[in-house]
Short mmCIF file of C-alpha atoms and ligand atoms in Angstrom, two decimals:
data_model
loop_
_atom_site.label_atom_id
_atom_site.label_comp_id
_atom_site.label_asym_id
_atom_site.label_seq_id
_atom_site.Cartn_x
_atom_site.Cartn_y
_atom_site.Cartn_z
CA LEU A 2 55.41 156.64 41.94
CA ALA A 3 56.82 153.70 40.05
CA ASN A 4 60.79 153.95 39.25
CA PRO A 5 61.32 155.82 36.34
CA GLN A 6 64.01 153.35 34.74
CA TRP A 7 61.26 150.76 34.47
CA GLY A 8 58.15 152.40 34.86
CA GLY A 9 56.77 150.66 31.95
CA ARG A 10 55.77 147.51 33.98
CA PHE A 11 55.08 148.95 37.44
CA ALA A 12 51.97 150.94 38.06
CA ALA A 13 53.14 151.90 41.55
CA GLY A 14 56.24 152.32 43.56
CA PRO A 15 57.94 150.07 46.19
CA ALA A 16 56.73 150.02 49.98
CA ALA A 17 58.68 152.08 52.14
CA ILE A 18 60.72 148.61 53.67
CA MET A 19 60.93 147.46 49.89
CA ALA A 20 62.78 150.88 49.34
CA ASP A 21 64.58 150.66 52.53
CA ILE A 22 66.20 147.23 51.95
CA ASN A 23 66.40 147.50 48.30
CA ALA A 24 68.69 150.52 48.12
CA SER A 25 72.86 150.45 47.95
CA ILE A 26 73.12 154.15 46.79
CA GLY A 27 74.14 154.73 50.86
CA PHE A 28 77.04 153.07 50.36
CA ASP A 29 77.35 152.39 46.85
CA LYS A 30 78.29 155.84 45.63
CA ARG A 31 81.85 155.36 46.41
CA LEU A 32 81.69 153.79 42.99
CA TRP A 33 80.81 157.16 41.22
CA ARG A 34 84.30 157.58 39.56
CA GLN A 35 84.18 154.07 38.25
CA ASP A 36 81.02 154.16 36.98
CA ILE A 37 81.50 157.23 35.24
CA ARG A 38 84.63 156.09 33.96
CA GLY A 39 82.65 152.72 32.54
CA SER A 40 80.03 154.44 31.30
CA LEU A 41 82.58 156.90 29.16
CA ALA A 42 84.22 153.85 27.84
CA HIS A 43 80.62 152.43 26.78
CA ALA A 44 79.35 155.33 25.29
CA ALA A 45 82.48 155.69 23.21
CA MET A 46 82.16 152.35 22.00
CA LEU A 47 78.57 152.50 21.19
CA ALA A 48 79.53 155.32 18.36
CA ARG A 49 82.47 153.23 17.64
CA VAL A 50 79.96 150.64 16.18
CA GLY A 51 77.38 153.23 15.26
CA LEU A 52 74.94 152.71 17.57
CA LEU A 53 75.23 156.43 18.75
CA THR A 54 76.07 159.41 16.77
CA ALA A 55 79.04 161.24 17.33
CA GLU A 56 77.09 164.01 18.61
CA GLU A 57 75.06 161.86 21.07
CA GLU A 58 78.36 160.60 22.32
CA THR A 59 79.57 164.11 22.72
CA GLN A 60 76.66 165.02 24.51
CA ILE A 61 76.93 162.13 26.96
CA ARG A 62 80.81 162.47 27.27
CA GLU A 63 80.17 166.37 28.63
CA GLY A 64 77.09 165.48 30.65
CA LEU A 65 79.08 162.95 32.23
CA HIS A 66 81.63 165.21 33.07
CA GLN A 67 79.66 167.94 34.59
CA ILE A 68 77.98 165.03 36.63
CA ALA A 69 81.54 164.11 37.76
CA VAL A 70 81.91 168.02 38.83
CA GLU A 71 78.50 168.12 40.67
CA ILE A 72 79.72 164.88 42.60
CA GLU A 73 82.91 166.18 43.48
CA THR A 74 81.82 169.63 44.66
CA GLY A 75 79.04 167.92 46.73
CA LYS A 76 76.11 169.63 44.62
CA PHE A 77 74.82 166.11 43.41
CA GLU A 78 71.42 165.11 44.93
CA PHE A 79 71.60 161.40 45.60
CA SER A 80 68.33 159.51 45.63
CA THR A 81 67.24 156.43 47.71
CA GLU A 82 64.54 156.19 45.23
CA LEU A 83 66.97 155.20 42.33
CA GLU A 84 68.31 152.85 44.25
CA ASP A 85 72.02 152.64 43.55
CA ILE A 86 74.92 154.84 41.97
CA HIS A 87 74.22 153.52 38.23
CA MET A 88 70.62 154.57 38.14
CA ASN A 89 71.06 157.93 40.14
CA ILE A 90 73.65 158.82 37.55
CA GLU A 91 71.94 157.74 34.48
CA ALA A 92 68.74 159.65 35.74
CA ARG A 93 70.63 162.58 36.18
CA LEU A 94 72.21 162.45 32.51
CA SER A 95 68.78 161.90 31.03
CA GLU A 96 67.63 165.03 32.83
CA ARG A 97 70.67 167.04 32.12
CA ILE A 98 70.92 165.99 28.08
CA GLY A 99 67.80 164.32 27.50
CA GLU A 100 67.20 161.58 24.57
CA ALA A 101 71.28 160.93 24.44
CA GLY A 102 71.16 160.08 28.02
CA LYS A 103 68.51 157.67 27.54
CA ARG A 104 70.41 155.82 24.93
CA LEU A 105 73.51 155.06 27.16
CA HIS A 106 72.00 151.92 28.71
CA THR A 107 72.10 150.20 25.09
CA ALA A 108 73.68 147.06 25.12
CA ARG A 109 74.24 147.05 28.77
CA SER A 110 72.64 145.80 32.22
CA ARG A 111 73.24 146.85 35.62
CA ASN A 112 74.42 143.54 36.21
CA ASP A 113 77.51 143.99 33.78
CA GLN A 114 77.67 147.49 35.01
CA VAL A 115 78.09 146.89 38.43
CA ALA A 116 80.50 144.08 37.92
CA THR A 117 82.60 146.44 36.16
CA ASP A 118 82.80 149.24 38.34
CA PHE A 119 83.61 147.09 41.32
CA ARG A 120 86.37 145.34 39.13
CA LEU A 121 87.89 148.79 38.78
CA TRP A 122 87.21 150.05 42.37
CA VAL A 123 88.91 146.76 43.64
CA ARG A 124 91.89 147.33 41.12
CA ASP A 125 92.28 150.78 42.60
CA ALA A 126 92.16 149.39 45.80
CA ILE A 127 94.83 147.08 45.25
CA ASP A 128 97.08 149.42 44.00
CA GLY A 129 96.61 151.62 46.70
CA THR A 130 97.32 148.80 49.47
CA VAL A 131 100.54 147.47 47.21
CA ALA A 132 102.01 151.17 47.37
CA GLN A 133 101.37 151.20 50.84
CA VAL A 134 103.11 147.79 51.68
CA THR A 135 106.15 148.56 49.66
CA ALA A 136 106.38 151.86 51.94
CA LEU A 137 105.99 149.72 54.96
CA MET A 138 108.79 147.23 53.60
CA ASN A 139 110.93 150.26 52.97
CA SER A 140 110.69 152.00 56.46
CA LEU A 141 111.52 148.03 57.91
CA ALA A 142 114.54 147.81 55.70
CA THR A 143 115.77 151.26 56.43
CA ARG A 144 115.53 150.27 60.05
CA ALA A 145 116.98 146.89 59.68
CA LEU A 146 119.85 148.49 57.92
CA GLU A 147 120.42 150.46 60.78
CA HIS A 148 120.20 147.98 63.27
CA ALA A 149 122.16 144.88 60.86
CA ALA A 150 124.49 144.40 63.94
CA SER A 151 122.19 145.33 66.92
CA PRO A 152 121.82 142.28 69.23
CA MET A 153 118.75 141.08 70.61
CA PRO A 154 117.56 137.82 72.24
CA GLY A 155 116.11 135.85 69.95
CA PHE A 156 112.91 133.77 70.66
CA THR A 157 111.17 130.43 70.44
CA HIS A 158 108.12 129.90 72.73
CA LEU A 159 108.51 133.55 73.93
CA GLN A 160 111.45 132.28 75.75
CA VAL A 161 114.99 133.15 75.00
CA ALA A 162 116.83 130.90 72.37
CA GLN A 163 119.95 132.40 70.67
CA PRO A 164 120.73 135.98 69.90
CA VAL A 165 120.05 137.58 66.99
CA THR A 166 119.97 141.26 65.48
CA PHE A 167 117.35 143.42 65.70
CA GLY A 168 117.66 144.09 61.96
CA HIS A 169 117.22 140.39 61.28
CA HIS A 170 114.10 140.17 63.35
CA LEU A 171 112.56 143.34 61.23
CA LEU A 172 113.80 141.95 57.97
CA ALA A 173 111.57 138.82 58.43
CA TYR A 174 108.43 140.97 58.80
CA VAL A 175 109.75 142.42 55.16
CA GLU A 176 109.88 138.83 53.62
CA MET A 177 106.16 138.40 54.95
CA LEU A 178 105.06 141.54 53.53
CA SER A 179 106.41 140.76 50.30
CA ARG A 180 104.32 137.63 50.00
CA ASP A 181 101.42 139.69 50.98
CA ARG A 182 102.23 142.02 48.20
CA GLY A 183 102.81 139.17 45.77
CA ARG A 184 99.45 137.83 46.53
CA LEU A 185 97.51 141.25 45.81
CA LEU A 186 99.52 141.36 42.63
CA ASP A 187 98.03 137.79 41.46
CA ALA A 188 94.53 138.91 42.69
CA ARG A 189 95.10 141.82 40.40
CA ALA A 190 96.29 139.92 37.45
CA ARG A 191 93.21 137.39 37.84
CA LEU A 192 91.11 140.53 38.65
CA ASN A 193 91.74 142.42 35.01
CA GLU A 194 89.62 140.82 32.87
CA SER A 195 86.10 143.24 31.95
CA PRO A 196 82.52 142.10 32.72
CA LEU A 197 81.19 145.03 30.33
CA GLY A 198 79.21 143.77 27.19
CA SER A 199 78.01 140.38 29.21
CA ALA A 200 74.71 142.60 29.76
CA ALA A 201 72.04 141.18 31.80
CA LEU A 202 73.33 137.58 31.83
CA ALA A 203 73.43 136.17 28.03
CA GLY A 204 75.17 139.06 25.99
CA THR A 205 73.67 141.15 23.70
CA SER A 206 72.16 141.14 19.98
CA PHE A 207 73.94 144.92 19.13
CA PRO A 208 77.34 144.51 17.29
CA ILE A 209 79.35 145.71 20.34
CA ASP A 210 83.00 145.76 20.51
CA ARG A 211 84.17 144.39 24.13
CA ARG A 212 87.74 144.32 23.32
CA PHE A 213 87.41 148.28 23.06
CA THR A 214 85.78 148.92 26.04
CA ALA A 215 88.19 146.50 28.01
CA HIS A 216 91.17 148.24 26.63
CA ALA A 217 89.97 151.46 27.05
CA LEU A 218 89.20 150.31 31.10
CA GLY A 219 92.87 149.10 31.50
CA PHE A 220 91.52 145.39 31.51
CA ASP A 221 93.84 142.68 29.80
CA ARG A 222 90.58 141.28 27.86
CA PRO A 223 86.86 140.87 28.03
CA CYS A 224 85.72 137.95 30.68
CA ALA A 225 85.08 134.83 28.33
CA ASN A 226 81.59 134.20 29.68
CA SER A 227 78.69 136.37 30.02
CA LEU A 228 77.06 134.28 33.05
CA ASP A 229 80.48 133.88 34.85
CA ALA A 230 80.94 137.68 34.15
CA VAL A 231 77.83 139.26 36.04
CA SER A 232 77.82 136.69 38.66
CA ASP A 233 81.77 136.57 39.75
CA ARG A 234 82.95 137.86 42.92
CA ASP A 235 85.95 135.98 43.17
CA PHE A 236 88.20 139.45 42.39
CA ALA A 237 86.96 140.80 45.74
CA LEU A 238 87.22 137.42 47.72
CA GLU A 239 90.83 137.23 46.56
CA TYR A 240 91.43 140.73 47.36
CA LEU A 241 89.53 140.14 50.62
CA SER A 242 91.87 136.84 51.71
CA ALA A 243 95.12 138.50 50.63
CA LEU A 244 94.09 141.37 53.31
CA SER A 245 93.52 139.19 55.87
CA LEU A 246 96.83 137.63 55.76
CA LEU A 247 98.50 140.95 55.33
CA ALA A 248 96.17 141.83 58.57
CA MET A 249 97.47 138.74 60.21
CA HIS A 250 100.86 139.64 59.93
CA LEU A 251 100.58 143.18 60.75
CA SER A 252 98.74 141.67 63.96
CA ARG A 253 102.09 139.90 64.72
CA LEU A 254 103.95 142.82 64.28
CA ALA A 255 101.85 145.00 66.21
CA GLU A 256 101.74 142.26 69.03
CA GLU A 257 105.69 142.48 68.99
CA ILE A 258 105.64 146.12 69.54
CA VAL A 259 103.16 145.69 72.33
CA ILE A 260 105.36 143.57 73.96
CA TRP A 261 108.60 145.18 73.10
CA CYS A 262 107.29 148.45 74.60
CA SER A 263 105.97 146.93 77.62
CA SER A 264 108.47 148.45 80.61
CA PRO A 265 109.64 144.20 81.72
CA PHE A 266 111.00 144.07 77.95
CA SER A 267 111.92 147.62 77.38
CA PHE A 268 113.27 147.05 74.01
CA ILE A 269 111.84 149.85 72.31
CA SER A 270 109.84 152.74 73.26
CA LEU A 271 107.34 154.86 70.90
CA SER A 272 107.20 158.44 71.33
CA ASP A 273 104.19 160.87 71.99
CA ALA A 274 103.27 160.67 68.67
CA PHE A 275 102.31 157.34 68.82
CA THR A 276 101.08 156.62 72.26
CA SER A 277 98.24 157.64 74.86
CA GLY A 278 97.97 157.99 78.10
CA SER A 279 95.62 156.99 81.06
CA SER A 280 92.89 159.24 82.24
CA ILE A 281 93.79 157.72 86.02
CA MET A 282 97.52 156.36 86.20
CA PRO A 283 99.49 159.85 85.41
CA GLN A 284 102.58 157.70 84.70
CA LYS A 285 101.50 155.52 81.80
CA ARG A 286 102.22 155.66 78.02
CA ASN A 287 100.50 153.09 75.98
CA PRO A 288 100.71 151.62 72.74
CA ASP A 289 97.25 152.05 71.44
CA ALA A 290 98.22 152.14 67.75
CA ALA A 291 99.98 148.87 67.72
CA GLU A 292 96.77 147.27 69.89
CA LEU A 293 94.40 148.56 67.39
CA VAL A 294 96.65 147.16 64.14
CA ARG A 295 96.61 143.77 65.91
CA ALA A 296 92.69 144.04 66.75
CA LYS A 297 92.13 144.92 62.87
CA VAL A 298 92.67 141.48 61.55
CA GLY A 299 89.36 140.31 63.46
CA ARG A 300 87.47 142.91 61.44
CA ILE A 301 89.42 142.18 58.03
CA THR A 302 89.15 138.66 58.34
CA GLY A 303 85.37 138.80 59.22
CA ASP A 304 84.68 141.17 56.34
CA PHE A 305 86.30 138.22 54.21
CA MET A 306 84.18 135.47 55.68
CA GLY A 307 81.33 137.35 55.53
CA LEU A 308 81.66 137.98 51.54
CA LEU A 309 82.89 134.51 51.15
CA MET A 310 79.40 133.37 53.05
CA VAL A 311 77.19 135.66 50.61
CA MET A 312 78.69 133.68 47.62
CA LYS A 313 78.12 130.29 48.80
CA GLY A 314 75.22 128.55 47.20
CA LEU A 315 74.40 131.37 44.58
CA PRO A 316 72.89 129.87 41.37
CA LEU A 317 73.81 131.57 38.20
CA ALA A 318 73.81 134.26 37.02
CA TYR A 319 73.40 137.84 38.76
CA ALA A 320 71.33 137.80 42.02
CA LYS A 321 70.54 140.33 44.34
CA ASP A 322 72.66 139.13 46.91
CA THR A 323 75.87 140.24 45.32
CA GLN A 324 74.91 143.51 46.37
CA GLU A 325 76.14 142.78 49.44
CA ASP A 326 79.70 142.73 48.23
CA LYS A 327 80.53 146.33 48.48
CA GLU A 328 80.78 146.88 52.08
CA PRO A 329 82.79 144.52 53.19
CA VAL A 330 85.19 145.36 50.74
CA PHE A 331 84.85 149.14 51.89
CA ASP A 332 85.34 148.23 55.19
CA ALA A 333 88.39 145.97 55.11
CA THR A 334 89.35 148.76 52.85
CA GLU A 335 89.44 151.42 55.11
CA ALA A 336 90.89 149.31 57.97
CA MET A 337 94.06 148.28 55.94
CA THR A 338 94.63 151.82 54.70
CA LEU A 339 94.60 152.89 58.20
CA SER A 340 96.61 149.90 59.50
CA LEU A 341 99.40 150.23 57.16
CA ALA A 342 99.62 153.74 57.98
CA ALA A 343 99.71 153.67 61.30
CA MET A 344 102.44 150.49 61.32
CA ASP A 345 104.70 152.95 59.16
CA GLY A 346 104.61 155.39 61.64
CA MET A 347 105.70 153.53 64.41
CA ILE A 348 108.19 151.72 62.60
CA GLN A 349 109.45 155.11 61.46
CA ASP A 350 108.96 156.27 65.38
CA MET A 351 110.44 153.43 67.40
CA THR A 352 113.28 154.11 69.45
CA ALA A 353 115.35 150.93 70.10
CA ASN A 354 117.01 150.14 73.38
CA ASN A 355 120.18 148.71 72.24
CA SER A 356 121.66 148.37 75.62
CA ARG A 357 118.76 146.70 77.13
CA MET A 358 118.41 144.15 74.00
CA ARG A 359 121.94 143.51 74.03
CA ALA A 360 121.90 143.11 78.01
CA LEU A 361 119.34 140.49 77.72
CA ALA A 362 120.53 138.35 74.63
CA GLY A 363 123.10 136.78 76.52
CA THR A 364 120.70 135.79 79.12
CA ALA A 365 119.34 132.23 79.84
CA PHE A 366 122.16 130.30 78.63
CA ALA A 367 121.26 132.09 74.62
CA THR A 368 124.64 130.96 73.87
CA ALA A 369 124.30 127.12 74.78
CA THR A 370 123.68 126.21 70.98
CA ASP A 371 127.54 127.87 70.18
CA LEU A 372 128.85 125.54 72.94
CA ALA A 373 127.72 122.46 71.42
CA ASP A 374 128.58 123.33 68.35
CA TRP A 375 132.15 123.99 69.47
CA LEU A 376 131.98 120.78 70.75
CA VAL A 377 130.88 119.29 67.43
CA HIS A 378 133.65 121.33 65.73
CA VAL A 379 136.76 121.02 67.82
CA PRO A 380 136.58 117.58 69.99
CA ARG A 381 134.39 116.35 67.07
CA LEU A 382 132.15 114.90 69.56
CA PRO A 383 128.71 114.02 67.70
CA PHE A 384 125.98 116.46 68.15
CA ARG A 385 123.85 114.47 70.12
CA THR A 386 126.42 113.93 72.25
CA ALA A 387 127.50 117.91 72.54
CA HIS A 388 123.84 118.53 73.24
CA HIS A 389 124.12 116.10 76.29
CA VAL A 390 127.18 117.49 77.64
CA THR A 391 126.03 121.03 77.51
CA GLY A 392 122.97 120.45 79.12
CA ARG A 393 124.88 119.10 82.06
CA LEU A 394 126.93 122.28 81.92
CA VAL A 395 124.03 124.26 81.87
CA GLY A 396 122.51 122.57 84.62
CA MET A 397 125.86 123.27 86.53
CA ALA A 398 125.40 126.87 85.90
CA GLU A 399 122.25 127.15 86.60
CA ALA A 400 122.91 125.58 90.22
CA LYS A 401 125.72 127.86 90.66
CA GLY A 402 123.44 130.93 89.55
CA CYS A 403 125.94 131.84 86.86
CA ASP A 404 126.67 132.02 83.11
CA LEU A 405 127.71 129.45 81.15
CA ALA A 406 131.02 131.89 80.89
CA ASP A 407 131.68 131.90 84.56
CA LEU A 408 132.40 128.20 84.98
CA SER A 409 136.03 127.78 85.14
CA LEU A 410 137.88 125.37 82.89
CA GLU A 411 138.21 122.85 85.66
CA GLU A 412 134.35 122.80 85.98
CA MET A 413 133.83 122.59 82.37
CA GLN A 414 136.41 119.29 81.92
CA SER A 415 134.66 117.70 84.95
CA VAL A 416 131.87 116.96 82.24
CA GLU A 417 133.59 116.75 79.08
CA PRO A 418 138.13 116.26 79.51
CA LYS A 419 138.20 116.95 76.25
CA ILE A 420 137.00 120.87 76.45
CA ASP A 421 139.88 123.50 76.33
CA SER A 422 140.31 127.44 76.86
CA SER A 423 139.05 128.49 73.53
CA VAL A 424 135.81 127.31 74.11
CA PHE A 425 135.03 130.67 76.05
CA ALA A 426 135.74 132.53 72.73
CA VAL A 427 132.13 131.19 71.61
CA LEU A 428 130.31 132.07 74.49
CA THR A 429 129.90 135.51 73.83
CA VAL A 430 126.65 137.07 72.24
CA GLU A 431 129.00 139.05 69.14
CA ALA A 432 130.61 135.61 68.69
CA SER A 433 127.47 133.77 68.67
CA LEU A 434 126.04 136.51 66.18
CA ALA A 435 129.02 136.61 63.76
CA SER A 436 129.23 132.78 63.39
CA ARG A 437 125.48 132.68 61.88
CA THR A 438 126.79 133.21 58.16
CA SER A 439 124.65 130.50 56.92
CA GLU A 440 122.22 131.74 54.11
CA GLY A 441 119.33 133.17 55.67
CA GLY A 442 121.15 133.48 59.08
CA THR A 443 121.64 136.64 61.50
CA ALA A 444 125.50 136.94 61.28
CA PRO A 445 125.45 140.84 60.96
CA GLU A 446 127.25 141.13 57.51
CA ASN A 447 124.19 138.72 56.06
CA VAL A 448 121.55 141.06 57.27
CA HIS A 449 123.57 144.46 56.18
CA ARG A 450 123.35 142.87 52.58
CA CYS A 451 119.92 141.77 52.92
CA ALA A 452 118.89 144.96 54.31
CA GLN A 453 120.93 147.06 51.28
CA ALA A 454 119.36 144.42 48.77
CA TRP A 455 116.01 145.08 50.04
CA LEU A 456 116.45 148.71 49.53
CA GLU A 457 117.77 148.27 46.02
CA ARG A 458 114.80 146.14 44.96
CA LEU A 459 112.34 148.40 46.63
CA ASP A 460 113.52 151.42 45.23
CA ASN A 461 113.50 150.07 41.78
CA ALA A 462 109.82 149.00 42.32
CA HIS A 463 108.85 152.48 42.61
CA GLU A 464 109.93 153.66 39.18
N1 LIG B 24 72.96 147.81 43.02
C1 LIG B 24 73.00 146.53 42.42
C2 LIG B 24 74.20 145.80 42.72
O1 LIG B 24 75.08 146.55 43.84
C3 LIG B 24 73.10 146.89 40.91
C4 LIG B 24 72.51 145.90 40.11
C5 LIG B 24 71.38 145.49 39.94
N2 LIG B 24 70.96 144.78 39.21
C6 LIG B 24 69.75 144.13 39.18
N3 LIG B 24 69.46 143.16 38.15
N4 LIG B 24 68.73 144.56 39.93
O2 LIG B 24 74.03 144.74 42.59
#
């Protein structure tokens, strides 16, 4: 049978394979709330400009509310013949209320309808992601405050470099996440224009009020160009690109958690709640959740690249290709929702092994830079000379199999006679940390202040 929505032109229905490739109801049913919301705004506008009677509008409104209940309670029968969520809901409305239902599609096309629905969906997804990112930032800043003065080895090239505090390390991720949040909010601001009323591609001859529907749906204004409005998917791409960067940041933190949990490191431990065992090795405790968060970046970036390639080379205006915009967005959103929740759980769950981190923070000549800095501060050697002197002292200590602080004053003076006994005070981990008071540095007082400032800012963001 021909599709009832365009049966006038068609004598026969589609081939089975045509129905299969064409239908999107399997995945776009997730847009049902947005579709109903858009239709309610559209009907209210049609009534306002006199294209629907008040009574017709009431019938449509009530009919749509009933359909919402049907869908919510699992009573709605989705039909593949009706292709997508838009025609499923519209056909059901006409079935329920007759004539008035058939007037709903006046001055509208599925092209502006789907673009509107999808913008609403992505906007909600952005709001959900921003809330989750904010919660994770809160957890990280809370743990950072707790560990503002806890020493840990700082790394470059994954080699012990200089002591830092665990709190400082955690706050680095708060900074990254705050940029992610900014990117999501930027994308939201550009997304927030309404395609509704662009109709198929050219606009419409009906005296519609696009500002009314835009504001009813929480958009800032209508999209300016009808061709652009029905074919633009930048909003979905910007969202996916922001998610890709966010996922990349989460994968870095996840990787650090994996490393920190590994027994040669033992910087932190995760409880039973966030680890799993081995089916053969009875002693094992594996950080599977962290590994999965580390992996999700592949999938999310794949979703971004996939949609980017769908959009490449598409001529104006609407083309069915854009029906392929939804699955990557749904998939990436699901993966990100899980990742953020799991990461937040792990950050709250982890126990820091402070004594282990403190012990390693001073190994591998981690305070050599402090010695070089002392040579600049006290005997006023030029930094390059100080670097060279320190390098020789490190070589000496390494040959003896001891730390820098274990060298005698005489041994030090054999390399640089201007060294006096006050040098030993700068060679401890605590002295090194306390000295890093430059803006953005790891001194515990700095870290304490930054963690507190973040917690205050995040508290205000919640309001
Ligand atoms: N299911 C379609 C989509 O997701 C709706 C728009 C169809 N428009 C059309 N002219 N065939 O893009």
